[in-house]
Coordinates of C-alpha atoms in Angstrom, one line a residue:
X1 CA 0.0 0.0 0.0
X2 CA 1.1 3.5 -0.6
X3 CA 1.7 6.0 2.2
X4 CA -1.1 8.4 1.1
X5 CA -3.7 5.7 1.0
X6 CA -2.7 4.5 4.5
X7 CA -3.3 8.0 5.9
X8 CA -6.7 8.3 4.4
X9 CA -7.6 4.8 5.5
X10 CA -6.6 5.6 9.1
X11 CA -8.8 8.6 9.1
X12 CA -11.7 6.6 7.7
X13 CA -11.2 3.9 10.3
X14 CA -11.7 6.4 13.1
X15 CA -14.9 7.6 11.6
X16 CA -16.1 4.0 11.1
X17 CA -15.2 3.2 14.7
X18 CA -17.3 6.1 16.0
X19 CA -20.3 5.1 13.8
X20 CA -19.9 1.4 14.7
X21 CA -19.8 2.3 18.4
X22 CA -22.9 4.4 18.2
X23 CA -24.7 1.7 16.2
X24 CA -23.6 -1.0 18.6
X25 CA -25.0 1.0 21.5
X26 CA -28.3 1.4 19.7
X27 CA -28.4 -2.3 19.0
X28 CA -27.6 -3.2 22.7
X29 CA -30.4 -0.8 23.9
X30 CA -32.9 -2.4 21.5
X31 CA -31.9 -5.9 22.6
X32 CA -32.1 -5.0 26.3
X33 CA -35.6 -3.5 25.9
X34 CA -36.8 -6.7 24.3
X35 CA -35.1 -8.9 26.9
X36 CA -36.7 -6.8 29.7
X37 CA -40.1 -7.3 28.1
X38 CA -39.3 -11.1 28.0
X39 CA -38.6 -11.0 31.7
X40 CA -42.0 -9.5 32.4
X41 CA -43.7 -12.0 30.1
X42 CA -41.9 -14.9 31.9
X43 CA -43.0 -13.6 35.3
X44 CA -46.6 -13.4 34.0
X45 CA -46.4 -17.0 32.6
X46 CA -45.1 -18.2 35.9
X47 CA -47.8 -16.4 37.8
X48 CA -50.5 -17.9 35.5
X49 CA -49.1 -21.3 35.8
X50 CA -49.0 -21.2 39.6
X51 CA -52.7 -20.0 39.7
X52 CA -53.8 -23.1 37.8
X53 CA -56.8 -21.1 36.7
X54 CA -57.9 -22.3 33.2
X55 CA -58.3 -18.8 31.9
X56 CA -54.8 -17.8 33.0
X57 CA -53.3 -21.0 31.7
X58 CA -55.0 -20.4 28.3
X59 CA -53.5 -16.9 28.3
X60 CA -50.0 -18.4 28.6
X61 CA -50.2 -19.7 25.0
X62 CA -50.3 -16.1 23.7
X63 CA -47.6 -15.0 26.1
X64 CA -45.3 -17.8 25.1
X65 CA -45.9 -16.9 21.5
X66 CA -44.9 -13.3 22.3
X67 CA -41.7 -14.6 24.0
X68 CA -40.9 -16.6 20.9
X69 CA -41.4 -13.6 18.6
X70 CA -39.2 -11.4 20.9
X71 CA -36.4 -14.0 20.9
X72 CA -36.6 -14.1 17.1
X73 CA -36.3 -10.3 17.0
X74 CA -33.2 -10.4 19.2
X75 CA -31.7 -13.1 17.1
X76 CA -32.3 -11.1 14.0
X77 CA -30.7 -8.0 15.6
X78 CA -27.6 -10.1 16.5
X79 CA -27.5 -11.5 12.9
X80 CA -27.6 -8.0 11.5
X81 CA -24.8 -6.8 13.7
X82 CA -22.6 -9.8 12.9
X83 CA -23.2 -9.3 9.2
X84 CA -22.3 -5.6 9.4
X85 CA -19.2 -6.3 11.5
X86 CA -18.0 -9.0 9.1
X87 CA -18.6 -6.7 6.1
X88 CA -16.9 -3.8 7.8
X89 CA -13.9 -5.9 8.8
X90 CA -13.6 -7.2 5.2
X91 CA -13.9 -3.7 3.8
X92 CA -11.4 -2.2 6.2
X93 CA -8.8 -4.9 5.5
X94 CA -9.1 -4.6 1.7
X95 CA -9.8 -1.1 0.4
X96 CA -11.0 0.8 3.4
X97 CA -14.3 1.0 5.2
X98 CA -17.4 1.1 3.0
X99 CA -20.3 -0.1 5.3
X100 CA -21.1 0.5 8.9
X101 CA -23.6 -0.8 11.4
X102 CA -25.5 2.4 11.1
X103 CA -26.0 1.8 7.3
X104 CA -28.5 -0.9 8.1

């Protein structure tokens, strides 16, 4: 590599790092909100199960479905982050950064 391209690449990497950090924080906040919702759902499922009331037990089906949907959302978030980081790493090592987490 030439010296001038190294300097430009170094500057770009700093900008990419800032964008990546900000996007990662956003992802972590989203994931935490979903996981907090899941904790509330789990508590409600447990309470319904302990009550043994047929109405409450029937409600658990919907709550468990919500839990599943939330877990899928978190899994999709992680998948998106991993894909972005892999693409970012590849771009940084070849010709400089071209994609960041915030581009998603």
